[in-house]
PDB file of C-alpha atoms in Angstrom:
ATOM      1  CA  UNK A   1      -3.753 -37.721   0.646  1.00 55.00           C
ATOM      2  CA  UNK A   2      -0.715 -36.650   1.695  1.00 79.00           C
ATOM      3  CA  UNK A   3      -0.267 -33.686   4.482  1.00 88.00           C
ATOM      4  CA  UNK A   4       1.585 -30.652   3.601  1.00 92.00           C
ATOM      5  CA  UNK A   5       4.793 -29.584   5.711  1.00 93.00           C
ATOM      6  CA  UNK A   6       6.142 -26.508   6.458  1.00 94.00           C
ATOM      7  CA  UNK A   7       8.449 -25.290   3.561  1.00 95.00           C
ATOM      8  CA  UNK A   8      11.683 -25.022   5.576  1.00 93.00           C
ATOM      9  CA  UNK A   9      11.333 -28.714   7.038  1.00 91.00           C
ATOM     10  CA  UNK A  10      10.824 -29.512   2.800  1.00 92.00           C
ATOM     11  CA  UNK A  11      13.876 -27.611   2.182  1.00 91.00           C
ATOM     12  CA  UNK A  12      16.103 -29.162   4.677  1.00 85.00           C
ATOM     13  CA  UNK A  13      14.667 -33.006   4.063  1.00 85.00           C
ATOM     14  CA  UNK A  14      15.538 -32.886   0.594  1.00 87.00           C
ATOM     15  CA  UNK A  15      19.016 -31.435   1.239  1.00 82.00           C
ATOM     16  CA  UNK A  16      19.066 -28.048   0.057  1.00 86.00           C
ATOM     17  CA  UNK A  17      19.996 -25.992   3.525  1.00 83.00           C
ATOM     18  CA  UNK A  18      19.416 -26.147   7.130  1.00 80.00           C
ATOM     19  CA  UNK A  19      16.210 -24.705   8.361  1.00 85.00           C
ATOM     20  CA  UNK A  20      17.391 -21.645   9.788  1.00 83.00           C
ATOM     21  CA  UNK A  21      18.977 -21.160   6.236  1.00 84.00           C
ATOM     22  CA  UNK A  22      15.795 -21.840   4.494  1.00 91.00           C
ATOM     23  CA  UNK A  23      13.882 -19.483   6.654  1.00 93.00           C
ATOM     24  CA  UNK A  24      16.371 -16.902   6.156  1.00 89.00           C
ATOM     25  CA  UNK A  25      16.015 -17.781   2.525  1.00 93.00           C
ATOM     26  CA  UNK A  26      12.314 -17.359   2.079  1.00 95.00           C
ATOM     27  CA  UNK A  27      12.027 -14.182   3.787  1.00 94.00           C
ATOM     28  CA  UNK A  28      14.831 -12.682   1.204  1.00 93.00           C
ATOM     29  CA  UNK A  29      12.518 -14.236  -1.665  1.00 94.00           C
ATOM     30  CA  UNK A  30      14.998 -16.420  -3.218  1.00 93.00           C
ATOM     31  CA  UNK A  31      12.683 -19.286  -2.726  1.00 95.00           C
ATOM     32  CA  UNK A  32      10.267 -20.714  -4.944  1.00 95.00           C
ATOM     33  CA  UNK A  33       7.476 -23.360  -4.801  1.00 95.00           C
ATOM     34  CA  UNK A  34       6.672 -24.340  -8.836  1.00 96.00           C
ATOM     35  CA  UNK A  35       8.110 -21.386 -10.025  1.00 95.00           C
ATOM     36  CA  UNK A  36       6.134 -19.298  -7.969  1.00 95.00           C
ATOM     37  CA  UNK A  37       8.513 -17.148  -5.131  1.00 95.00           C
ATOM     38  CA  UNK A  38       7.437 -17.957  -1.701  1.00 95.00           C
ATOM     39  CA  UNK A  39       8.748 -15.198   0.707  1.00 93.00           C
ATOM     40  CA  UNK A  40       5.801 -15.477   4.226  1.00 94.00           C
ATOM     41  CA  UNK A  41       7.743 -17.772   7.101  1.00 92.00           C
ATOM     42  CA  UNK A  42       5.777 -20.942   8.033  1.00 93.00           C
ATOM     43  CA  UNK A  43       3.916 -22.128   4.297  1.00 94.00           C
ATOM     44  CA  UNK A  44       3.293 -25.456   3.714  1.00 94.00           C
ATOM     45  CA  UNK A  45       3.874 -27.212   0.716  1.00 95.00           C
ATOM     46  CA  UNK A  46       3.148 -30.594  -0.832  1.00 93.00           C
ATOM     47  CA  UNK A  47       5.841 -33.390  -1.118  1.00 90.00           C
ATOM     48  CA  UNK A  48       5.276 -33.671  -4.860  1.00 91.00           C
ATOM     49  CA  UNK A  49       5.431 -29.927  -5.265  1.00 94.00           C
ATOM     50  CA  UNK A  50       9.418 -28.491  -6.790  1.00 95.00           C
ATOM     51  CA  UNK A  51      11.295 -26.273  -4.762  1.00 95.00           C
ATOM     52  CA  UNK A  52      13.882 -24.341  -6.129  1.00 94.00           C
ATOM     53  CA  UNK A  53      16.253 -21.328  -4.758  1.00 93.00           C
ATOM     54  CA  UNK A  54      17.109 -18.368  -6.225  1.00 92.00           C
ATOM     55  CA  UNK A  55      21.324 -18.371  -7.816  1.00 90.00           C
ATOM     56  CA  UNK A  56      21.929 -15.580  -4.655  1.00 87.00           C
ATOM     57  CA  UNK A  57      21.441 -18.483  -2.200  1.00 85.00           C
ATOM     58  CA  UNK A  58      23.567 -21.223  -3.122  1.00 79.00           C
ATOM     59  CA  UNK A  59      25.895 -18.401  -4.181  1.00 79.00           C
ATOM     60  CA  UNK A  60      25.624 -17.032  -0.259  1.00 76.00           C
ATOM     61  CA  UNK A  61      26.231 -20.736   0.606  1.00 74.00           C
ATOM     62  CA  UNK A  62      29.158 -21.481  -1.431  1.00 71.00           C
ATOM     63  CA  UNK A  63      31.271 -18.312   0.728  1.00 78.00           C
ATOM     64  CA  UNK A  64      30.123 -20.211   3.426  1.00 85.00           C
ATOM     65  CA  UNK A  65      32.967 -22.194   5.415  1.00 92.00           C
ATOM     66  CA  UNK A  66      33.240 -24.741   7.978  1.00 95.00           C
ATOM     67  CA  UNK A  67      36.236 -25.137  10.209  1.00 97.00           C
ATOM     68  CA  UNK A  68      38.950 -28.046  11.513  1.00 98.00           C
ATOM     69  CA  UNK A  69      40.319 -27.454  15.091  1.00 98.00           C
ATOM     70  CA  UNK A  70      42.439 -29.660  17.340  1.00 98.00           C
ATOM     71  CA  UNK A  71      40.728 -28.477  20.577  1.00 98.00           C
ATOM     72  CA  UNK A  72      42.504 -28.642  23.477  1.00 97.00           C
ATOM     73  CA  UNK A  73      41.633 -29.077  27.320  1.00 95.00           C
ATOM     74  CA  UNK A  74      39.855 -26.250  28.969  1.00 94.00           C
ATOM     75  CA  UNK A  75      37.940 -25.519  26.311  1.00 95.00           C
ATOM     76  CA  UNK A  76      33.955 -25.598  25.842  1.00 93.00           C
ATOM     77  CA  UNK A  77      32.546 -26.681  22.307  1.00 91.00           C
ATOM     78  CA  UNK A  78      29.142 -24.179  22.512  1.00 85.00           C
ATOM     79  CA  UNK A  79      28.594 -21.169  24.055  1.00 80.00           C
ATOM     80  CA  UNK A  80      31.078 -19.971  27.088  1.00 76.00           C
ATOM     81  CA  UNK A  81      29.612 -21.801  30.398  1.00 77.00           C
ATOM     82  CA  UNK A  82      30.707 -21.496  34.065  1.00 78.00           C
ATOM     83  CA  UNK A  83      34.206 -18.961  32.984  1.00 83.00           C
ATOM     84  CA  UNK A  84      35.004 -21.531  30.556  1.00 88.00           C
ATOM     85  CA  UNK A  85      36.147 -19.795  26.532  1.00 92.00           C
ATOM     86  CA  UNK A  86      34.364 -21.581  23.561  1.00 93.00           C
ATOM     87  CA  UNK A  87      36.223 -23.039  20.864  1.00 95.00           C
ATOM     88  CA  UNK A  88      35.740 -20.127  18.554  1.00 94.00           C
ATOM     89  CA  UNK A  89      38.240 -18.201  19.908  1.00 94.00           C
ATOM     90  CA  UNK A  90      41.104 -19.856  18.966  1.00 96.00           C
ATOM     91  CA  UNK A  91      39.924 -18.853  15.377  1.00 96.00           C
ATOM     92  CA  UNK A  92      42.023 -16.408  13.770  1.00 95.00           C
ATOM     93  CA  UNK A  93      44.604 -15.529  11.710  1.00 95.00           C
ATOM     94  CA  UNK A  94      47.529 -15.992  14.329  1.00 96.00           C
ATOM     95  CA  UNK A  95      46.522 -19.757  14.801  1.00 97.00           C
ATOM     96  CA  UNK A  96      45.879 -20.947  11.525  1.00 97.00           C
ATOM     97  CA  UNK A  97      48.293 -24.237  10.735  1.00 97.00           C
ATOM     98  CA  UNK A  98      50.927 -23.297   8.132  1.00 96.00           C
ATOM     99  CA  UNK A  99      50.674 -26.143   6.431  1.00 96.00           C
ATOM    100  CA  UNK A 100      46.664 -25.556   5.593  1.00 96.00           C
ATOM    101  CA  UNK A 101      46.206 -26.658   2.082  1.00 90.00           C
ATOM    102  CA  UNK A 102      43.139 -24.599   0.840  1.00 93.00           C
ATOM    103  CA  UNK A 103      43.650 -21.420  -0.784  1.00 90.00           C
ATOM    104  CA  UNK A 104      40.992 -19.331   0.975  1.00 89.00           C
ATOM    105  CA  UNK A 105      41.807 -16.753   3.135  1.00 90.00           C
ATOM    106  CA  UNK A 106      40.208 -15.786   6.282  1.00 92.00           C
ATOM    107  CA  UNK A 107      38.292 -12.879   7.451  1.00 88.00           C
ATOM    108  CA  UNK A 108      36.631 -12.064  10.526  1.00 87.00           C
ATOM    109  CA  UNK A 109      33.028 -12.582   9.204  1.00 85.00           C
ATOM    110  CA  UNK A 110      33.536 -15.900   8.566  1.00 88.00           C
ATOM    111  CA  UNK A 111      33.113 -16.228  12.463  1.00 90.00           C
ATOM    112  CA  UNK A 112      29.702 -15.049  12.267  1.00 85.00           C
ATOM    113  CA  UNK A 113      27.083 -18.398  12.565  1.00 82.00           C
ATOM    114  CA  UNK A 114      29.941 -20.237  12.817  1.00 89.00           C
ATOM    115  CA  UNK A 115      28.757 -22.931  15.153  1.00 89.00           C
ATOM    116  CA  UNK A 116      30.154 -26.638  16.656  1.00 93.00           C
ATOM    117  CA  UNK A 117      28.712 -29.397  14.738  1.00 91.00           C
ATOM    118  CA  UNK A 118      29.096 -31.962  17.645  1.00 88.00           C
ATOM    119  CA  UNK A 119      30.084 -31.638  21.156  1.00 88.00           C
ATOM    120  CA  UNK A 120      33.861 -32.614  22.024  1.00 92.00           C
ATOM    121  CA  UNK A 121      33.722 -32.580  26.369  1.00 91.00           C
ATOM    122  CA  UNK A 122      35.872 -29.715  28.392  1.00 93.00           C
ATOM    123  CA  UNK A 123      38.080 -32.329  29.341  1.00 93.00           C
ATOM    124  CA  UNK A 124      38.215 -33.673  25.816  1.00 96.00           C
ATOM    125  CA  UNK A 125      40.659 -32.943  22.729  1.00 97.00           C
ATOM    126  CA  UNK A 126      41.039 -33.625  19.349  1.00 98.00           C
ATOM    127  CA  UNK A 127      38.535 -33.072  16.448  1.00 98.00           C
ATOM    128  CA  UNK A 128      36.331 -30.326  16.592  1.00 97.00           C
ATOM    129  CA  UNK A 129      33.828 -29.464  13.220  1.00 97.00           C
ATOM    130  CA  UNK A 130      32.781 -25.270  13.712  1.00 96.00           C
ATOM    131  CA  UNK A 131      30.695 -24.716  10.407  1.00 94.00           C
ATOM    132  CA  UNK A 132      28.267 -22.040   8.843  1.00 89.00           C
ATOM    133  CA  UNK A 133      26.753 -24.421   6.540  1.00 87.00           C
ATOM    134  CA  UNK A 134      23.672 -25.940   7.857  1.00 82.00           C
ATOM    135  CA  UNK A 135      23.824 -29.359   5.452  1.00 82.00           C
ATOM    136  CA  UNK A 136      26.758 -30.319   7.139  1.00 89.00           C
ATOM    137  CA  UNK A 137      25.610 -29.611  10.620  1.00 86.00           C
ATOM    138  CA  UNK A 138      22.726 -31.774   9.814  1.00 82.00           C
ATOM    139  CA  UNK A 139      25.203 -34.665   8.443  1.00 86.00           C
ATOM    140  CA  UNK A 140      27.132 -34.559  11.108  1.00 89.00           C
ATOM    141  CA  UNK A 141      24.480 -33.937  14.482  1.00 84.00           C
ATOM    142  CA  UNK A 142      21.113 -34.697  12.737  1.00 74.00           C
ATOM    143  CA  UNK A 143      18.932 -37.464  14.327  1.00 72.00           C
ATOM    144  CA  UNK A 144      19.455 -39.694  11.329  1.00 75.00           C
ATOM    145  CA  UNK A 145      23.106 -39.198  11.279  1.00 81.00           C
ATOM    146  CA  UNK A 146      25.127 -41.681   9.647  1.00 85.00           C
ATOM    147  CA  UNK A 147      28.934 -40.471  10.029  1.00 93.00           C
ATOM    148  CA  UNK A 148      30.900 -42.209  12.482  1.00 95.00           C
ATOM    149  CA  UNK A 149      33.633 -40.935  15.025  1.00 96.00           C
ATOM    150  CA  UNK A 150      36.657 -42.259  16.478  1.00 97.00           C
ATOM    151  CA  UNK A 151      38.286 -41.279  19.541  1.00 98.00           C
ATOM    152  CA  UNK A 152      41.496 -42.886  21.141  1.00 98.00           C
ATOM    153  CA  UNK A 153      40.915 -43.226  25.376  1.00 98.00           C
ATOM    154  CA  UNK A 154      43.265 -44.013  27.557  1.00 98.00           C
ATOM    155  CA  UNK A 155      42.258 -45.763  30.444  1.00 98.00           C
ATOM    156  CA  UNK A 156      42.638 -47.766  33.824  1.00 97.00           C
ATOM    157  CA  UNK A 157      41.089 -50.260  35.135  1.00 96.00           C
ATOM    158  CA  UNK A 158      39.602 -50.015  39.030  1.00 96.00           C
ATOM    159  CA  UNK A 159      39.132 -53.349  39.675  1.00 95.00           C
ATOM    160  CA  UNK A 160      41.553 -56.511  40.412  1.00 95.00           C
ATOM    161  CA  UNK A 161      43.343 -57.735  37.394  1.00 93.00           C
ATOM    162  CA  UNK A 162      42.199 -56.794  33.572  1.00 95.00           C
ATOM    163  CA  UNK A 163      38.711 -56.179  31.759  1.00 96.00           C
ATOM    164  CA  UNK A 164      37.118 -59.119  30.867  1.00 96.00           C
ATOM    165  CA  UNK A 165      36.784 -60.303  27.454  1.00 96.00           C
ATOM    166  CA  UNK A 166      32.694 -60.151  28.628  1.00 97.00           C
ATOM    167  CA  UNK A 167      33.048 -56.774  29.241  1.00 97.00           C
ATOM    168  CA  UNK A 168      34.769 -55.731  26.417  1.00 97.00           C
ATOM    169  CA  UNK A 169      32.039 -56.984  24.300  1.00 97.00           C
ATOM    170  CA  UNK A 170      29.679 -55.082  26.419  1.00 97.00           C
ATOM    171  CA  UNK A 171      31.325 -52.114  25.542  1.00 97.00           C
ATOM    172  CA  UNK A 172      30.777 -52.823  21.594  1.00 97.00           C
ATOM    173  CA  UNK A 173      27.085 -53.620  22.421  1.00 96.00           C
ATOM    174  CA  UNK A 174      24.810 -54.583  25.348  1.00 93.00           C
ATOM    175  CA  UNK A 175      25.171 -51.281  27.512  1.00 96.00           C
ATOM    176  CA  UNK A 176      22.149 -49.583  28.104  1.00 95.00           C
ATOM    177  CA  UNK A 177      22.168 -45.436  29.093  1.00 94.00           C
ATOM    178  CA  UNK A 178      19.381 -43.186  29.961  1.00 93.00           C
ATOM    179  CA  UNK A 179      16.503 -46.151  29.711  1.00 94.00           C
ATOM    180  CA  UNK A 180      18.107 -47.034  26.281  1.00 94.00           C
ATOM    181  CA  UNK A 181      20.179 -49.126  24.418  1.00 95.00           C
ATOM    182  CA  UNK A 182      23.723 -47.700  22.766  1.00 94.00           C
ATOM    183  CA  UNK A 183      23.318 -48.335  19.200  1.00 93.00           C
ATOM    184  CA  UNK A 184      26.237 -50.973  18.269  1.00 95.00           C
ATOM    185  CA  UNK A 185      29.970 -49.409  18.588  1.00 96.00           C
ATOM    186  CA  UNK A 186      33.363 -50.739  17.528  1.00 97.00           C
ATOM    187  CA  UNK A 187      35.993 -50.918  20.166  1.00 98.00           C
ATOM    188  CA  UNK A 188      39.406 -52.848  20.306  1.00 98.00           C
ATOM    189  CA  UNK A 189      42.295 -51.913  22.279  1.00 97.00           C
ATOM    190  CA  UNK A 190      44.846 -50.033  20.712  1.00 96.00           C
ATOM    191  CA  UNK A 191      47.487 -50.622  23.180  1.00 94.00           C
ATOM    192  CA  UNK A 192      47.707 -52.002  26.925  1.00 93.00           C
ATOM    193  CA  UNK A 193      46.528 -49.104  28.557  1.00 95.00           C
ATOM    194  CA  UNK A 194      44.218 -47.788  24.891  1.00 98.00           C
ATOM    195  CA  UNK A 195      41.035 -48.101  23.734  1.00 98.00           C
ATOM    196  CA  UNK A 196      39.966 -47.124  20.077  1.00 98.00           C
ATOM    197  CA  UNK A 197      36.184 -46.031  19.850  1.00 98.00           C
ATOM    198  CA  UNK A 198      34.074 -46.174  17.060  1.00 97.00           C
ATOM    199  CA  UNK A 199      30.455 -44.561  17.709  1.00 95.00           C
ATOM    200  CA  UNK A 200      27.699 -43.727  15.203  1.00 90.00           C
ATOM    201  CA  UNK A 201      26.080 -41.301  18.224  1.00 87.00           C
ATOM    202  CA  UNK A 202      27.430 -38.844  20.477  1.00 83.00           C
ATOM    203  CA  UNK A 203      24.844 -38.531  23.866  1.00 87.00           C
ATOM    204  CA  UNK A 204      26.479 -36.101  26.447  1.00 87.00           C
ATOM    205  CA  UNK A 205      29.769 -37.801  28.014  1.00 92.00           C
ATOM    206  CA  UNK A 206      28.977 -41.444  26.621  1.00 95.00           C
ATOM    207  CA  UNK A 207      32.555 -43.169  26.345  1.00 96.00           C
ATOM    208  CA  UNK A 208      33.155 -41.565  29.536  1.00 97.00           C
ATOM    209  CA  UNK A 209      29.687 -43.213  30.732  1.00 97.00           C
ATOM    210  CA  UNK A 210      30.109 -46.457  28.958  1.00 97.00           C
ATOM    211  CA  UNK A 211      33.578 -46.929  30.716  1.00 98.00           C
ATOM    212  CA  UNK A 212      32.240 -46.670  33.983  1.00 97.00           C
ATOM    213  CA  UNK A 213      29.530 -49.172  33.673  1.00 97.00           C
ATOM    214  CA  UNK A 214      32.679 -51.985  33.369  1.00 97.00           C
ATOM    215  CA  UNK A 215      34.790 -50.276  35.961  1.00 97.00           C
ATOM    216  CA  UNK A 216      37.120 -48.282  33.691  1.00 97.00           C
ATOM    217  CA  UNK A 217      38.548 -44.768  34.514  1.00 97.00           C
ATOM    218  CA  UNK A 218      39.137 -42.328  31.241  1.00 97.00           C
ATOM    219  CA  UNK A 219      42.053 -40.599  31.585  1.00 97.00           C
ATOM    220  CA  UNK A 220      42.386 -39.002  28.570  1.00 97.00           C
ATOM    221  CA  UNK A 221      40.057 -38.815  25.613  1.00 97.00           C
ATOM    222  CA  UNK A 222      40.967 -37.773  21.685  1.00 98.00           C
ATOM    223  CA  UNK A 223      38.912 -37.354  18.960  1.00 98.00           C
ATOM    224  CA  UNK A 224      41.175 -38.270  15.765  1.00 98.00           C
ATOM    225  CA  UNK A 225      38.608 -38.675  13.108  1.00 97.00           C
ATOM    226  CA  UNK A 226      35.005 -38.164  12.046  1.00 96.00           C
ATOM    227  CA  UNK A 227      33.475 -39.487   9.074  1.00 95.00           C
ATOM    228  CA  UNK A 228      35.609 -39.615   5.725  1.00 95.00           C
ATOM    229  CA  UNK A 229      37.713 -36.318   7.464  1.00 97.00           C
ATOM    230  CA  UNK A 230      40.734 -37.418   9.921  1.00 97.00           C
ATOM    231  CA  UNK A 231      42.700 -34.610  12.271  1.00 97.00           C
ATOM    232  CA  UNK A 232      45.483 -36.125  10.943  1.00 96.00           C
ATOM    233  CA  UNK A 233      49.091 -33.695  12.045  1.00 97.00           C
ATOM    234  CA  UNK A 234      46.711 -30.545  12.956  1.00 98.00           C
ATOM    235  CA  UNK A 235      48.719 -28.923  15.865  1.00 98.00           C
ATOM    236  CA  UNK A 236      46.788 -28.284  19.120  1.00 97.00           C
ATOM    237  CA  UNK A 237      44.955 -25.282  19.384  1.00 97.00           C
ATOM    238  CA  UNK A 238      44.981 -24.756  15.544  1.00 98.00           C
ATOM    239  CA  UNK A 239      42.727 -25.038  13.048  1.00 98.00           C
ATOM    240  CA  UNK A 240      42.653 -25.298   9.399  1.00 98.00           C
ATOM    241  CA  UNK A 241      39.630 -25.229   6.480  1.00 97.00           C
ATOM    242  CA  UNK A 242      38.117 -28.282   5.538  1.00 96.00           C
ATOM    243  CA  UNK A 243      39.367 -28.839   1.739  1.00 93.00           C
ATOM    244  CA  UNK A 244      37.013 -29.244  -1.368  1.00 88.00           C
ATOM    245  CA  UNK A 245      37.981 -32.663  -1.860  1.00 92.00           C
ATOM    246  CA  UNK A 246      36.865 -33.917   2.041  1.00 93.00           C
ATOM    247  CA  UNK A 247      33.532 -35.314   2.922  1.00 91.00           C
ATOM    248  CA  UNK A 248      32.312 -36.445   6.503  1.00 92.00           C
TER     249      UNK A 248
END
């Protein structure tokens, strides 16, 4: 027989909300397990069982937006660490791009929950996802993530003449980091002194990581695309929302 799960961990695997959403959900009553409204934090449910929301929550989620910014240096993705600003305060109305093609306007509260889906390093520009919409924070960060991310790195080498053609491949796959192997990457140079990056996983400073195991130093790093969604002409240290017709 198959065990019940929690109702929240239901709602999120079959792609209704995040779990923070669907807890939020259930306590406001807009949640119900075969037509019956379950509103007490924690129930279980069975996987055949139908969960549906109430018309208030996916109209709650709809107003809900999620956020393009070219990061630049200095800046932390999360919460503010060691003097350091997050992200989220380069939103507002001064330093939205011009050129931003969706019709909504902003307001302050659209700040609240609004939260990085994905780290982008200090010393690290280019694409940054801030979203209130907890389907697309799981897309983009959850374990079973399947969007990919590019970065352009520029780099130089420490060693005597160029990186072997060996370690090159390395680099695509055959490193190993924390005890583990890196899942398979894409990486070709772009130019001379360029490497593009294509990862499917995002551990704490990895290309950084990865190109130090074969003796190159990063000396700058860009994030210029993830998923389906590219940063495309975004201006640094602006931001724009991400248009109905984009998917990760």
């Amino acid at each position: 027989m198959t065990e019940p799960v929690r109702l929240s961990k239901r709602m999120s695997e079959l792609g209704l909300c995040s779990r923070r959403e669907a807890d939020e959900w259930i306590e406001k009553g807009w949640v119900r397990v075969d037509g019956v409204v379950v509103s007490v934090l924690g129930s279980k449910v069975l996987p055949h069982q139908k969960v549906t929301v109430e018309r208030q929550a996916s109209a709650e989620q709809a107003q809900r937006v999620t956020i393009l910014l070219n990061k630049p240096m200095g800046y932390v993705s999360g919460q503010a660490e060691d003097g350091y600003k997050p992200a989220v305060v380069l939103v507002n109305e001064q330093s939205r791009w011009a050129e931003d093609q969706t019709e909504m306007r902003f307001h302050p509260r659209q700040l609240k929950s609004l939260v990085p889906a994905g780290r982008l390093d200090i010393d690290s520009v280019g694409l940054l996802v801030l979203t209130q919409d907890g389907r697309i924070a799981k897309q983009l960060i959850g374990e079973d993530s399947a969007v990919d991310k590019e970065y352009l790195v520029r780099v130089q080498y420490t060693r005597p003449g160029k990186l072997p053609e060996s370690d090159l491949k390395r680099l695509n796959h055959g490193l190993i980091m924390d005890g583990k192997p890196l899942r398979p990457a894409k990486v070709v140079w772009q130019n001379e002194d360029q490497l593009r990056f294509t990862l499917r996983e995002g551990k704490k400073r990895q290309i950084r990581r990865m190109c130090d195991m074969v003796g190159l130093k990063v000396i700058g790093l860009k994030r210029v695309r993830i998923g389906g969604v590219k940063l495309g002409e975004l201006p640094t240290g602006q931001w724009r929302y991400l248009r109905p017709d984009e998917k990760f």
